[in-house]
Tab-separated table of C-alpha atoms in Angstrom:
chain	number	residue	atom	x	y	z
A	1	MET	CA	-125.227	-24.533	-42.439
A	2	GLU	CA	-122.449	-23.421	-39.635
A	3	TYR	CA	-121.820	-19.831	-40.453
A	4	ASP	CA	-118.085	-18.412	-39.704
A	5	LEU	CA	-118.125	-15.685	-37.431
A	6	GLN	CA	-115.093	-14.210	-38.742
A	7	ASP	CA	-117.631	-13.678	-42.159
A	8	ILE	CA	-120.174	-12.242	-39.946
A	9	ARG	CA	-117.616	-9.642	-38.334
A	10	SER	CA	-116.276	-8.692	-41.898
A	11	PHE	CA	-119.782	-8.116	-43.230
A	12	VAL	CA	-120.337	-5.756	-40.030
A	13	LYS	CA	-117.017	-4.063	-40.461
A	14	ILE	CA	-117.659	-2.817	-44.118
A	15	ALA	CA	-121.163	-2.140	-43.671
A	16	GLU	CA	-119.883	0.352	-40.590
A	17	LEU	CA	-117.077	1.904	-42.753
A	18	GLY	CA	-118.692	1.505	-46.506
A	19	SER	CA	-115.126	0.503	-47.758
A	20	PHE	CA	-113.538	-3.112	-48.465
A	21	HIS	CA	-110.075	-1.146	-48.250
A	22	GLU	CA	-111.019	0.468	-45.053
A	23	ALA	CA	-112.428	-2.910	-43.459
A	24	ALA	CA	-109.576	-4.778	-44.711
A	25	GLU	CA	-107.110	-2.700	-42.882
A	26	VAL	CA	-109.024	-2.405	-39.766
A	27	LEU	CA	-109.271	-6.345	-39.985
A	28	HIS	CA	-105.744	-6.767	-40.950
A	29	LEU	CA	-106.625	-8.541	-43.892
A	30	SER	CA	-105.622	-8.264	-47.702
A	31	GLN	CA	-108.849	-7.194	-49.702
A	32	PRO	CA	-108.998	-10.265	-51.824
A	33	ALA	CA	-109.291	-12.529	-48.548
A	34	LEU	CA	-111.899	-10.022	-47.364
A	35	THR	CA	-113.737	-10.506	-50.475
A	36	ARG	CA	-113.465	-14.490	-50.109
A	37	ARG	CA	-114.967	-14.173	-46.632
A	38	ILE	CA	-118.314	-12.018	-48.084
A	39	LYS	CA	-118.736	-14.454	-50.800
A	40	LYS	CA	-118.713	-17.438	-48.584
A	41	LEU	CA	-121.209	-15.524	-46.350
A	42	GLU	CA	-123.469	-14.586	-49.309
A	43	GLN	CA	-123.357	-18.124	-50.647
A	44	GLY	CA	-124.229	-19.476	-47.596
A	45	LEU	CA	-127.156	-17.052	-46.930
A	46	GLY	CA	-127.945	-17.725	-50.837
A	47	THR	CA	-128.670	-13.898	-51.470
A	48	PRO	CA	-126.112	-10.799	-51.651
A	49	LEU	CA	-125.758	-8.852	-49.190
A	50	LEU	CA	-123.666	-5.969	-50.517
A	51	ASP	CA	-123.611	-3.811	-54.053
A	52	ARG	CA	-120.059	-2.946	-54.912
A	53	THR	CA	-119.072	-0.388	-57.418
A	54	THR	CA	-115.714	0.919	-58.299
A	55	ARG	CA	-116.514	4.106	-56.045
A	56	ARG	CA	-118.721	2.580	-52.936
A	57	VAL	CA	-120.070	-0.025	-51.162
A	58	SER	CA	-123.940	-0.320	-50.324
A	59	LEU	CA	-125.954	-2.837	-48.564
A	60	THR	CA	-128.612	-4.725	-50.282
A	61	SER	CA	-132.266	-4.660	-48.989
A	62	VAL	CA	-131.147	-8.214	-47.469
A	63	GLY	CA	-128.030	-6.830	-46.233
A	64	ARG	CA	-129.990	-4.035	-44.361
A	65	ASP	CA	-132.382	-6.361	-42.976
A	66	PHE	CA	-129.591	-8.762	-41.876
A	67	LEU	CA	-126.936	-5.950	-40.545
A	68	PRO	CA	-128.829	-5.630	-36.999
A	69	LYS	CA	-129.301	-9.412	-36.688
A	70	ALA	CA	-125.533	-9.950	-37.318
A	71	ARG	CA	-124.848	-6.917	-34.889
A	72	ARG	CA	-126.784	-8.735	-32.119
A	73	VAL	CA	-125.272	-12.061	-32.638
A	74	LEU	CA	-121.637	-10.500	-32.555
A	75	ASP	CA	-122.810	-8.604	-29.189
A	76	ASP	CA	-124.280	-11.578	-27.552
A	77	LEU	CA	-121.374	-13.476	-28.231
A	78	ASP	CA	-119.006	-10.775	-26.923
A	79	ASP	CA	-121.285	-10.183	-23.640
A	80	SER	CA	-121.385	-14.058	-22.819
A	81	ILE	CA	-117.518	-14.046	-23.147
A	82	MET	CA	-117.210	-10.977	-20.790
A	83	SER	CA	-119.936	-12.753	-18.271
A	84	ILE	CA	-117.677	-15.752	-17.895
A	85	ARG	CA	-114.430	-13.571	-17.369
A	86	GLU	CA	-115.966	-11.450	-15.055
A	87	LEU	CA	-117.345	-14.559	-12.989
A	88	ALA	CA	-113.492	-15.530	-13.447
A	89	GLU	CA	-112.446	-12.574	-11.840
A	90	ARG	CA	-114.977	-11.978	-9.077
A	91	GLN	CA	-115.297	-15.638	-8.393
A	92	THR	CA	-115.400	-16.760	-4.537
A	93	GLY	CA	-113.483	-19.825	-3.729
A	94	GLN	CA	-110.419	-20.995	-2.075
A	95	VAL	CA	-106.719	-21.571	-3.275
A	96	THR	CA	-104.852	-24.316	-1.564
A	97	LEU	CA	-100.981	-24.356	-1.416
A	98	ALA	CA	-98.570	-26.762	0.276
A	99	CYS	CA	-95.441	-24.668	1.449
A	100	ILE	CA	-92.332	-25.386	3.147
A	101	PRO	CA	-92.501	-23.406	6.640
A	102	THR	CA	-89.309	-21.118	5.991
A	103	ALA	CA	-90.950	-19.850	2.562
A	104	ALA	CA	-94.572	-19.953	4.377
A	105	PHE	CA	-93.222	-17.243	7.404
A	106	TYR	CA	-90.576	-15.452	5.439
A	107	PHE	CA	-91.985	-14.805	2.214
A	108	LEU	CA	-95.591	-15.800	1.335
A	109	PRO	CA	-97.358	-13.081	3.728
A	110	SER	CA	-96.290	-10.330	1.132
A	111	VAL	CA	-97.785	-12.453	-1.989
A	112	ILE	CA	-100.883	-13.522	0.153
A	113	ARG	CA	-101.352	-9.468	1.109
A	114	LEU	CA	-101.224	-8.283	-2.562
A	115	TYR	CA	-103.430	-11.342	-3.753
A	116	ASN	CA	-106.016	-10.652	-0.876
A	117	LYS	CA	-106.327	-6.758	-1.901
A	118	GLN	CA	-106.776	-7.861	-5.565
A	119	TYR	CA	-109.270	-10.857	-4.894
A	120	PRO	CA	-110.912	-10.025	-1.557
A	121	LYS	CA	-113.652	-12.559	-2.062
A	122	ILE	CA	-111.058	-15.627	-2.471
A	123	ARG	CA	-109.660	-17.504	0.693
A	124	ILE	CA	-106.576	-18.923	0.898
A	125	ARG	CA	-105.916	-22.483	2.517
A	126	LEU	CA	-101.999	-22.296	3.287
A	127	LEU	CA	-100.358	-25.900	4.471
A	128	ASP	CA	-97.096	-25.385	6.245
A	129	LEU	CA	-95.646	-28.914	5.733
A	130	SER	CA	-92.294	-30.708	5.217
A	131	ALA	CA	-90.873	-30.862	2.038
A	132	ASN	CA	-91.775	-34.570	1.674
A	133	GLU	CA	-95.208	-33.951	2.928
A	134	GLY	CA	-95.948	-30.961	0.964
A	135	LEU	CA	-94.878	-32.905	-2.117
A	136	GLU	CA	-97.444	-35.496	-1.579
A	137	ALA	CA	-100.350	-33.476	-0.771
A	138	VAL	CA	-99.572	-31.588	-4.291
A	139	LEU	CA	-99.573	-35.385	-5.778
A	140	ARG	CA	-102.812	-36.140	-4.425
A	141	GLY	CA	-104.580	-33.357	-5.381
A	142	GLU	CA	-105.002	-31.755	-1.707
A	143	ALA	CA	-103.094	-29.126	-2.673
A	144	ASP	CA	-103.526	-26.922	-5.772
A	145	PHE	CA	-99.833	-26.038	-5.851
A	146	GLY	CA	-96.903	-25.962	-3.829
A	147	ILE	CA	-93.623	-24.244	-2.636
A	148	ASN	CA	-91.045	-26.657	-2.247
A	149	MET	CA	-87.186	-28.157	-2.694
A	150	MET	CA	-85.852	-29.240	-5.563
A	151	SER	CA	-84.877	-33.020	-4.002
A	152	GLY	CA	-85.035	-35.170	-7.083
A	153	GLN	CA	-87.340	-35.280	-9.953
A	154	HIS	CA	-90.809	-37.108	-9.543
A	155	PRO	CA	-92.176	-38.055	-12.896
A	156	ASP	CA	-95.470	-36.584	-12.182
A	157	ILE	CA	-94.113	-33.272	-10.799
A	158	GLU	CA	-93.377	-30.202	-12.500
A	159	PHE	CA	-90.866	-28.202	-10.852
A	160	LEU	CA	-90.123	-24.408	-11.661
A	161	SER	CA	-86.950	-22.809	-9.932
A	162	LEU	CA	-87.563	-19.590	-8.010
A	163	VAL	CA	-84.759	-18.962	-6.205
A	164	ASN	CA	-81.455	-20.522	-5.147
A	165	GLU	CA	-80.127	-19.973	-1.602
A	166	PRO	CA	-77.264	-20.968	0.501
A	167	PHE	CA	-76.950	-22.671	3.730
A	168	VAL	CA	-75.555	-20.505	6.420
A	169	LEU	CA	-74.536	-20.962	10.069
A	170	ALA	CA	-76.930	-19.822	12.551
A	171	CYS	CA	-75.372	-18.206	15.705
A	172	ARG	CA	-75.965	-15.732	18.578
A	173	ARG	CA	-74.036	-12.408	18.317
A	174	ASP	CA	-71.930	-12.856	21.364
A	175	HIS	CA	-70.856	-16.637	19.701
A	176	PRO	CA	-66.991	-16.921	18.941
A	177	LEU	CA	-67.888	-17.192	15.238
A	178	ALA	CA	-70.209	-14.364	14.707
A	179	MET	CA	-67.779	-12.035	13.490
A	180	ARG	CA	-66.129	-14.363	11.091
A	181	GLU	CA	-66.689	-13.211	7.291
A	182	SER	CA	-67.181	-16.984	6.525
A	183	ILE	CA	-66.750	-20.297	7.955
A	184	ARG	CA	-65.670	-23.632	6.699
A	185	TRP	CA	-67.797	-26.591	7.244
A	186	ALA	CA	-64.733	-28.810	8.933
A	187	GLU	CA	-64.274	-25.979	11.698
A	188	LEU	CA	-67.749	-26.768	13.110
A	189	ALA	CA	-65.873	-30.040	14.667
A	190	ASP	CA	-65.616	-28.134	17.975
A	191	TYR	CA	-69.250	-26.734	18.505
A	192	ARG	CA	-72.235	-28.326	19.216
A	193	LEU	CA	-74.546	-28.687	16.272
A	194	ILE	CA	-78.504	-28.326	15.811
A	195	GLY	CA	-79.572	-30.045	13.091
A	196	VAL	CA	-82.949	-31.324	12.011
A	197	GLY	CA	-84.247	-34.760	11.333
A	198	ARG	CA	-82.623	-37.514	8.916
A	199	LEU	CA	-86.027	-37.848	7.106
A	200	SER	CA	-86.022	-34.132	6.509
A	201	GLY	CA	-85.594	-32.613	3.135
A	202	ASN	CA	-82.808	-30.355	4.629
A	203	ARG	CA	-80.929	-33.201	6.267
A	204	MET	CA	-80.911	-35.316	3.354
A	205	LEU	CA	-79.856	-32.466	1.056
A	206	LEU	CA	-77.041	-31.623	3.459
A	207	ASP	CA	-75.846	-35.212	3.780
A	208	HIS	CA	-75.791	-35.648	0.273
A	209	ALA	CA	-73.542	-32.340	-0.398
A	210	LEU	CA	-71.336	-33.031	2.591
A	211	ALA	CA	-71.072	-36.855	1.471
A	212	GLY	CA	-67.569	-35.822	-0.242
A	213	LEU	CA	-65.797	-34.619	2.807
A	214	GLY	CA	-63.319	-36.293	5.089
A	215	TRP	CA	-65.537	-34.932	8.055
A	216	ARG	CA	-69.159	-35.199	8.552
A	217	PRO	CA	-71.281	-32.886	10.706
A	218	LYS	CA	-71.960	-34.520	13.932
A	219	TRP	CA	-75.518	-33.106	15.177
A	220	PHE	CA	-75.504	-33.043	18.781
A	221	TYR	CA	-79.007	-32.193	18.984
A	222	GLU	CA	-81.862	-33.172	16.442
A	223	VAL	CA	-84.892	-31.328	16.115
A	224	GLN	CA	-88.223	-31.523	13.357
A	225	HIS	CA	-88.402	-27.943	12.448
A	226	LEU	CA	-85.806	-25.086	11.820
A	227	SER	CA	-87.944	-22.625	13.832
A	228	THR	CA	-87.104	-24.995	16.619
A	229	SER	CA	-83.391	-25.486	16.037
A	230	LEU	CA	-83.239	-21.176	15.309
A	231	GLY	CA	-84.906	-21.296	19.032
A	232	MET	CA	-82.207	-23.446	20.574
A	233	VAL	CA	-79.453	-21.576	18.772
A	234	GLU	CA	-81.179	-18.085	20.472
A	235	ALA	CA	-80.901	-19.998	24.043
A	236	GLY	CA	-77.225	-20.648	23.531
A	237	LEU	CA	-77.621	-24.329	23.147
A	238	GLY	CA	-75.305	-24.388	20.012
A	239	VAL	CA	-75.191	-23.496	16.506
A	240	SER	CA	-77.100	-24.744	13.428
A	241	ALA	CA	-76.889	-24.441	9.573
A	242	VAL	CA	-80.125	-23.345	8.174
A	243	PRO	CA	-81.229	-22.007	4.697
A	244	SER	CA	-80.615	-18.312	4.594
A	245	LEU	CA	-84.359	-17.635	3.874
A	246	ALA	CA	-84.862	-19.305	7.563
A	247	MET	CA	-83.016	-16.494	9.473
A	248	PRO	CA	-84.774	-13.555	10.728
A	249	THR	CA	-84.060	-10.149	9.450
A	250	ALA	CA	-80.377	-8.480	9.619
A	251	ASP	CA	-81.407	-6.298	12.888
A	252	HIS	CA	-82.783	-9.322	14.975
A	253	PRO	CA	-81.095	-8.395	18.472
A	254	THR	CA	-79.536	-12.057	19.124
A	255	LEU	CA	-79.224	-14.067	16.212
A	256	VAL	CA	-76.711	-13.771	13.221
A	257	SER	CA	-75.953	-15.764	10.121
A	258	VAL	CA	-72.525	-16.583	9.000
A	259	PRO	CA	-71.865	-17.917	5.204
A	260	LEU	CA	-70.739	-21.405	5.356
A	261	ILE	CA	-68.072	-22.438	2.397
A	262	GLU	CA	-65.638	-25.485	1.515
A	263	PRO	CA	-68.589	-26.456	0.280
A	264	VAL	CA	-70.944	-23.974	-0.387
A	265	VAL	CA	-74.281	-25.401	-0.315
A	266	ASN	CA	-77.433	-24.120	-2.032
A	267	ARG	CA	-80.893	-25.367	-2.121
A	268	SER	CA	-83.396	-24.520	-4.871
A	269	LEU	CA	-86.771	-23.165	-4.151
A	270	GLY	CA	-89.762	-23.170	-6.799
A	271	LEU	CA	-92.794	-23.881	-7.471
A	272	VAL	CA	-94.469	-27.599	-7.693
A	273	ARG	CA	-97.355	-28.897	-9.713
A	274	ARG	CA	-98.402	-32.055	-10.782
A	275	ARG	CA	-97.631	-32.623	-14.320
A	276	GLY	CA	-100.636	-31.872	-16.867
A	277	ALA	CA	-103.126	-30.764	-14.170
A	278	SER	CA	-105.085	-27.687	-14.848
A	279	LEU	CA	-105.159	-24.662	-12.423
A	280	SER	CA	-108.333	-23.329	-11.397
A	281	PRO	CA	-108.822	-19.245	-12.218
A	282	ALA	CA	-108.470	-18.287	-8.546
A	283	ALA	CA	-104.806	-20.470	-8.287
A	284	ASP	CA	-103.553	-19.584	-11.648
A	285	LYS	CA	-103.789	-15.583	-10.338
A	286	PHE	CA	-101.769	-16.782	-7.058
A	287	VAL	CA	-98.939	-18.160	-9.117
A	288	SER	CA	-98.862	-15.187	-11.610
A	289	ILE	CA	-98.520	-12.923	-8.340
A	290	LEU	CA	-96.230	-14.979	-6.650
A	291	LEU	CA	-94.036	-15.126	-9.904
A	292	GLN	CA	-93.901	-11.546	-10.320
A	293	GLN	CA	-92.907	-10.928	-6.369
A	294	TRP	CA	-90.114	-13.481	-5.862
A	295	PRO	CA	-88.003	-12.925	-4.314
A	296	GLN	CA	-88.748	-9.523	-3.747
């Protein structure tokens, strides 16, 4: 016969407290429900375990013999569960995440630092890839999860939005536009624009968002990475439209950002996972810390 562990726990608790009433309260059961558990256990064993009177509950001789065995069964189970949990907590291993470079450079270090402090034995492999490459890495299982842009829905990808950030104009502090409170996209027609390639997720987002304008940006310089475009801006070669997370801190000696309007273009960054895939305990802990920290 298969014995119900809850029935055994109920028997042990009654034996310890010497009262059906007190045991029922501790176990959050009604007394009739607790009585049914004990009757089922006694029927399965084929012998009474408890002697009941109106005033007290005592163990039968079989009950006294069974009590230490029941405790040992429950203790062994609890120890086994604790060992599994401790293994998950202390495990060595690796977490692999695919992240677009802007989030990898400006946001993830603080999350990684906190994660390493809590789980020093788990290594982290960071794939700083373009939006398209990062999505493919998650789909192929090369990364446990990723941080990416929401640029269309893939049927095998789950997307959890973390933050919406606007595109801003990056320019030098000595540039004529640097002191403006905001700049309309159409006003950029007279300036040399530095943009990313046509296949970039940021470029495709901008092209779609600005398609309705009578004017379209003419990218004088074209690069592959936002960091390269910022380097060219810092060198005085032009201005660039970049997501706000890509900008250095406000106290940067050379670069400054100015809001772009009419229209305001935002990109949504979030956590991407393969639909239906389970995370390892190590990856799941990283995601928990990530969700707590973003966007602090």
